[in-house]
């Protein structure tokens, strides 16, 4: 019996090592395929499939993104965002579905939501592509799940837009805002004694064409699976994997 147990542990260890080696090889292959040397979200880049692409998210109040009633890119120095906005920068792989998460800590229900009440996605200087400001929170609720589409033409980013799927998938703890967004009462966040972490999750996809005129199709894959939450699937998978390894020690 002891020999069988030792063999099982040996086989399990070998499998884990093989998986780790395969993951490392995949990461090396992905990095080798990245031909985009632009890492600044405020610089222009022309990309192909599997390149990395750098873009930013700016968080502030809605009026901060406008000058004389015109919405400008957060890269535009005419906006005084450096004094009051917060910034997150990501580099996803072109035409791969990515799940971006941002830790947030809403304060008491009477205060604005985490990181400012609106966010804008942006990249580039010549086209100064930017999304419309999307609400994260008001005084009472927070929206924790978003879908962002980056649309390219011949490898150059043209626009970024937030895609809405309605409230059909709202769970019991959520309320529907404007018939478009599932929002959670801030009082139900962990920072206020609730059971929900209230971190922001963004499902990122691509559409259009790359610099080689290859179609970018990841947006269509997400649109076909819109009833599922990548964040929920990720959380379930993470808990399953962590629980499995915890049982080994």
Tab-separated table of C-alpha atoms in Angstrom:
chain	number	residue	atom	x	y	z
A	1	UNK	CA	0.000	0.000	0.000
A	2	UNK	CA	2.855	2.400	0.851
A	3	UNK	CA	4.518	1.651	-2.511
A	4	UNK	CA	1.277	2.385	-4.356
A	5	UNK	CA	0.877	5.676	-2.466
A	6	UNK	CA	4.459	6.677	-3.281
A	7	UNK	CA	3.891	5.830	-6.936
A	8	UNK	CA	0.736	7.932	-7.056
A	9	UNK	CA	2.558	10.911	-5.549
A	10	UNK	CA	5.446	10.419	-7.985
A	11	UNK	CA	3.078	10.307	-10.968
A	12	UNK	CA	1.212	13.384	-9.697
A	13	UNK	CA	4.497	15.259	-9.248
A	14	UNK	CA	5.632	14.323	-12.752
A	15	UNK	CA	2.327	15.544	-14.198
A	16	UNK	CA	2.616	18.880	-12.358
A	17	UNK	CA	6.190	19.331	-13.621
A	18	UNK	CA	5.096	18.552	-17.190
A	19	UNK	CA	2.263	21.079	-16.977
A	20	UNK	CA	4.631	23.748	-15.621
A	21	UNK	CA	7.123	23.086	-18.434
A	22	UNK	CA	4.350	23.310	-21.036
A	23	UNK	CA	3.137	26.618	-19.563
A	24	UNK	CA	6.674	28.021	-19.624
A	25	UNK	CA	7.089	26.970	-23.266
A	26	UNK	CA	3.769	28.601	-24.136
A	27	UNK	CA	4.837	31.845	-22.424
A	28	UNK	CA	8.155	31.845	-24.318
A	29	UNK	CA	6.333	31.251	-27.610
A	30	UNK	CA	3.888	34.074	-26.895
A	31	UNK	CA	6.680	36.507	-26.019
A	32	UNK	CA	8.564	35.527	-29.186
A	33	UNK	CA	5.462	36.288	-31.261
A	34	UNK	CA	5.160	39.825	-29.843
A	35	UNK	CA	6.575	42.248	-32.436
A	36	UNK	CA	5.092	45.408	-30.889
A	37	UNK	CA	7.795	47.440	-29.135
A	38	UNK	CA	5.420	50.244	-28.055
A	39	UNK	CA	4.693	50.047	-24.328
A	40	UNK	CA	3.391	53.588	-23.736
A	41	UNK	CA	-0.439	53.779	-23.870
A	42	UNK	CA	-0.140	57.342	-25.175
A	43	UNK	CA	1.943	56.327	-28.228
A	44	UNK	CA	0.764	54.894	-31.534
A	45	UNK	CA	1.254	51.259	-32.496
A	46	UNK	CA	0.453	49.105	-35.520
A	47	UNK	CA	-0.079	45.501	-34.458
A	48	UNK	CA	-0.691	42.018	-35.726
A	49	UNK	CA	-2.329	38.992	-34.146
A	50	UNK	CA	-0.642	37.784	-30.956
A	51	UNK	CA	1.273	41.033	-30.427
A	52	UNK	CA	1.006	42.652	-27.045
A	53	UNK	CA	-0.967	45.903	-27.076
A	54	UNK	CA	-0.727	48.519	-24.332
A	55	UNK	CA	-3.741	50.574	-23.328
A	56	UNK	CA	-4.858	52.445	-20.242
A	57	UNK	CA	-7.867	52.932	-18.012
A	58	UNK	CA	-8.397	56.289	-16.319
A	59	UNK	CA	-10.693	56.619	-13.283
A	60	UNK	CA	-12.244	59.908	-12.232
A	61	UNK	CA	-15.517	61.825	-12.181
A	62	UNK	CA	-17.260	62.217	-15.544
A	63	UNK	CA	-16.582	65.927	-16.028
A	64	UNK	CA	-12.821	65.355	-15.716
A	65	UNK	CA	-12.735	63.786	-19.191
A	66	UNK	CA	-14.179	66.846	-20.937
A	67	UNK	CA	-12.827	70.245	-21.906
A	68	UNK	CA	-15.278	72.855	-23.206
A	69	UNK	CA	-17.896	70.098	-23.550
A	70	UNK	CA	-15.573	68.010	-25.783
A	71	UNK	CA	-14.296	64.654	-24.565
A	72	UNK	CA	-10.516	64.411	-24.870
A	73	UNK	CA	-8.129	61.504	-24.502
A	74	UNK	CA	-6.657	61.081	-21.016
A	75	UNK	CA	-3.304	61.503	-22.797
A	76	UNK	CA	-4.251	65.111	-23.639
A	77	UNK	CA	-2.444	67.563	-21.378
A	78	UNK	CA	-5.426	69.929	-21.500
A	79	UNK	CA	-7.130	67.626	-19.019
A	80	UNK	CA	-5.980	67.989	-15.428
A	81	UNK	CA	-6.276	64.282	-14.727
A	82	UNK	CA	-2.863	63.972	-13.144
A	83	UNK	CA	-4.159	65.807	-10.081
A	84	UNK	CA	-7.236	63.705	-9.372
A	85	UNK	CA	-7.481	60.634	-11.627
A	86	UNK	CA	-6.090	57.146	-11.092
A	87	UNK	CA	-4.580	55.074	-13.879
A	88	UNK	CA	-4.251	51.377	-14.704
A	89	UNK	CA	-2.207	50.094	-17.665
A	90	UNK	CA	-2.587	46.675	-19.300
A	91	UNK	CA	-0.881	44.819	-22.156
A	92	UNK	CA	-3.161	42.032	-23.418
A	93	UNK	CA	-2.414	39.814	-26.385
A	94	UNK	CA	-4.133	40.916	-29.601
A	95	UNK	CA	-7.236	38.854	-30.444
A	96	UNK	CA	-7.082	36.814	-27.264
A	97	UNK	CA	-9.976	37.037	-24.809
A	98	UNK	CA	-8.571	38.512	-21.606
A	99	UNK	CA	-10.026	38.994	-18.148
A	100	UNK	CA	-8.698	42.074	-16.396
A	101	UNK	CA	-9.333	42.549	-12.685
A	102	UNK	CA	-8.831	45.640	-10.549
A	103	UNK	CA	-8.897	45.530	-6.784
A	104	UNK	CA	-11.265	48.135	-5.401
A	105	UNK	CA	-12.404	49.115	-1.926
A	106	UNK	CA	-15.660	51.029	-1.804
A	107	UNK	CA	-15.974	53.097	1.322
A	108	UNK	CA	-19.199	53.767	3.189
A	109	UNK	CA	-22.444	53.865	1.151
A	110	UNK	CA	-22.527	57.671	1.227
A	111	UNK	CA	-19.221	58.022	-0.621
A	112	UNK	CA	-18.512	57.712	-4.349
A	113	UNK	CA	-17.403	54.337	-5.624
A	114	UNK	CA	-13.837	53.021	-5.887
A	115	UNK	CA	-11.292	54.727	-8.117
A	116	UNK	CA	-13.733	57.470	-9.063
A	117	UNK	CA	-17.257	57.037	-10.334
A	118	UNK	CA	-16.417	56.716	-14.087
A	119	UNK	CA	-13.700	55.134	-16.211
A	120	UNK	CA	-12.396	55.705	-19.740
A	121	UNK	CA	-10.319	53.276	-21.810
A	122	UNK	CA	-7.734	54.896	-24.103
A	123	UNK	CA	-4.667	54.358	-26.294
A	124	UNK	CA	-2.681	56.174	-28.972
A	125	UNK	CA	-1.801	59.763	-29.769
A	126	UNK	CA	-2.626	60.509	-33.423
A	127	UNK	CA	-6.086	58.934	-33.319
A	128	UNK	CA	-6.338	59.549	-29.560
A	129	UNK	CA	-8.795	56.664	-29.306
A	130	UNK	CA	-10.905	56.698	-26.159
A	131	UNK	CA	-14.122	55.141	-24.969
A	132	UNK	CA	-17.086	57.044	-23.632
A	133	UNK	CA	-16.960	57.409	-19.848
A	134	UNK	CA	-18.734	54.440	-18.289
A	135	UNK	CA	-20.161	54.625	-14.798
A	136	UNK	CA	-18.626	52.406	-12.129
A	137	UNK	CA	-20.648	53.553	-9.158
A	138	UNK	CA	-23.011	56.072	-7.703
A	139	UNK	CA	-23.608	56.764	-4.032
A	140	UNK	CA	-25.404	53.477	-3.457
A	141	UNK	CA	-24.389	50.873	-6.052
A	142	UNK	CA	-21.327	49.616	-7.902
A	143	UNK	CA	-21.070	47.897	-11.291
A	144	UNK	CA	-18.404	45.201	-11.090
A	145	UNK	CA	-18.497	43.521	-14.527
A	146	UNK	CA	-17.737	45.140	-17.901
A	147	UNK	CA	-17.012	44.078	-21.481
A	148	UNK	CA	-14.608	46.211	-23.526
A	149	UNK	CA	-14.082	45.888	-27.289
A	150	UNK	CA	-10.936	47.231	-29.008
A	151	UNK	CA	-11.612	47.817	-32.696
A	152	UNK	CA	-8.686	47.947	-35.121
A	153	UNK	CA	-8.341	48.775	-38.807
A	154	UNK	CA	-5.209	47.503	-40.543
A	155	UNK	CA	-3.577	47.095	-37.147
A	156	UNK	CA	-4.287	50.619	-35.898
A	157	UNK	CA	-6.691	51.151	-33.018
A	158	UNK	CA	-9.756	53.095	-34.142
A	159	UNK	CA	-12.023	53.035	-31.115
A	160	UNK	CA	-12.754	51.387	-27.793
A	161	UNK	CA	-16.311	50.804	-26.678
A	162	UNK	CA	-18.153	49.252	-23.769
A	163	UNK	CA	-20.613	46.526	-24.723
A	164	UNK	CA	-23.807	46.070	-22.732
A	165	UNK	CA	-25.751	42.801	-22.440
A	166	UNK	CA	-28.707	43.853	-20.331
A	167	UNK	CA	-29.823	42.522	-16.973
A	168	UNK	CA	-30.909	38.984	-17.825
A	169	UNK	CA	-27.891	37.493	-16.037
A	170	UNK	CA	-28.123	39.572	-12.843
A	171	UNK	CA	-27.887	37.399	-9.731
A	172	UNK	CA	-30.167	37.751	-6.713
A	173	UNK	CA	-27.924	40.260	-4.893
A	174	UNK	CA	-27.808	42.644	-7.865
A	175	UNK	CA	-30.157	45.341	-9.106
A	176	UNK	CA	-30.694	46.455	-12.695
A	177	UNK	CA	-29.624	49.990	-13.633
A	178	UNK	CA	-31.206	51.525	-16.713
A	179	UNK	CA	-32.079	48.129	-18.125
A	180	UNK	CA	-28.405	47.645	-19.056
A	181	UNK	CA	-26.167	47.018	-16.049
A	182	UNK	CA	-26.165	44.630	-13.103
A	183	UNK	CA	-25.166	46.675	-10.063
A	184	UNK	CA	-24.456	45.606	-6.515
A	185	UNK	CA	-25.482	47.684	-3.471
A	186	UNK	CA	-22.284	49.007	-1.910
A	187	UNK	CA	-23.579	47.887	1.480
A	188	UNK	CA	-23.072	44.276	0.302
A	189	UNK	CA	-19.339	44.742	-0.385
A	190	UNK	CA	-16.859	43.076	1.963
A	191	UNK	CA	-15.416	46.448	2.952
A	192	UNK	CA	-18.841	47.280	4.364
A	193	UNK	CA	-19.435	43.953	6.055
A	194	UNK	CA	-21.038	42.209	3.069
A	195	UNK	CA	-20.109	38.969	1.325
A	196	UNK	CA	-18.938	40.370	-2.061
A	197	UNK	CA	-15.392	41.539	-2.860
A	198	UNK	CA	-16.665	44.189	-5.350
A	199	UNK	CA	-13.506	44.038	-7.458
A	200	UNK	CA	-13.897	45.279	-11.023
A	201	UNK	CA	-13.638	42.696	-13.810
A	202	UNK	CA	-13.315	43.584	-17.492
A	203	UNK	CA	-13.764	41.052	-20.282
A	204	UNK	CA	-11.525	42.350	-23.079
A	205	UNK	CA	-12.000	41.426	-26.744
A	206	UNK	CA	-10.902	42.548	-30.211
A	207	UNK	CA	-12.570	43.190	-33.567
A	208	UNK	CA	-11.551	44.502	-37.016
A	209	UNK	CA	-8.299	43.630	-38.811
A	210	UNK	CA	-4.607	43.546	-37.951
A	211	UNK	CA	-1.782	45.054	-40.032
A	212	UNK	CA	-1.775	41.926	-42.226
A	213	UNK	CA	-5.534	42.285	-42.785
A	214	UNK	CA	-6.251	39.179	-40.735
A	215	UNK	CA	-9.642	39.342	-39.039
A	216	UNK	CA	-9.769	39.788	-35.271
A	217	UNK	CA	-12.582	37.547	-34.052
A	218	UNK	CA	-12.419	37.352	-30.266
A	219	UNK	CA	-15.348	39.759	-29.875
A	220	UNK	CA	-17.641	37.361	-31.719
A	221	UNK	CA	-16.595	34.517	-29.433
A	222	UNK	CA	-17.553	36.539	-26.352
A	223	UNK	CA	-20.821	37.700	-27.908
A	224	UNK	CA	-21.775	34.048	-28.409
A	225	UNK	CA	-20.940	33.285	-24.769
A	226	UNK	CA	-22.383	36.463	-23.301
A	227	UNK	CA	-24.559	34.599	-20.819
A	228	UNK	CA	-21.414	33.426	-19.016
A	229	UNK	CA	-19.188	35.522	-16.783
A	230	UNK	CA	-15.471	35.013	-17.330
A	231	UNK	CA	-14.867	36.361	-13.855
A	232	UNK	CA	-17.223	33.770	-12.386
A	233	UNK	CA	-15.586	30.984	-14.397
A	234	UNK	CA	-12.134	32.195	-13.366
A	235	UNK	CA	-13.126	32.373	-9.691
A	236	UNK	CA	-14.569	28.869	-9.766
A	237	UNK	CA	-11.491	27.478	-11.519
A	238	UNK	CA	-9.132	29.275	-9.123
A	239	UNK	CA	-10.970	27.929	-6.081
A	240	UNK	CA	-10.987	24.427	-7.560
A	241	UNK	CA	-7.248	24.443	-8.334
A	242	UNK	CA	-6.238	26.013	-5.021
A	243	UNK	CA	-8.444	23.602	-3.105
A	244	UNK	CA	-6.920	20.628	-4.954
A	245	UNK	CA	-3.347	21.642	-4.149
A	246	UNK	CA	-4.236	22.487	-0.555
A	247	UNK	CA	-5.377	18.882	-0.140
A	248	UNK	CA	-1.924	17.636	-1.131
A	249	UNK	CA	-0.181	19.356	1.778
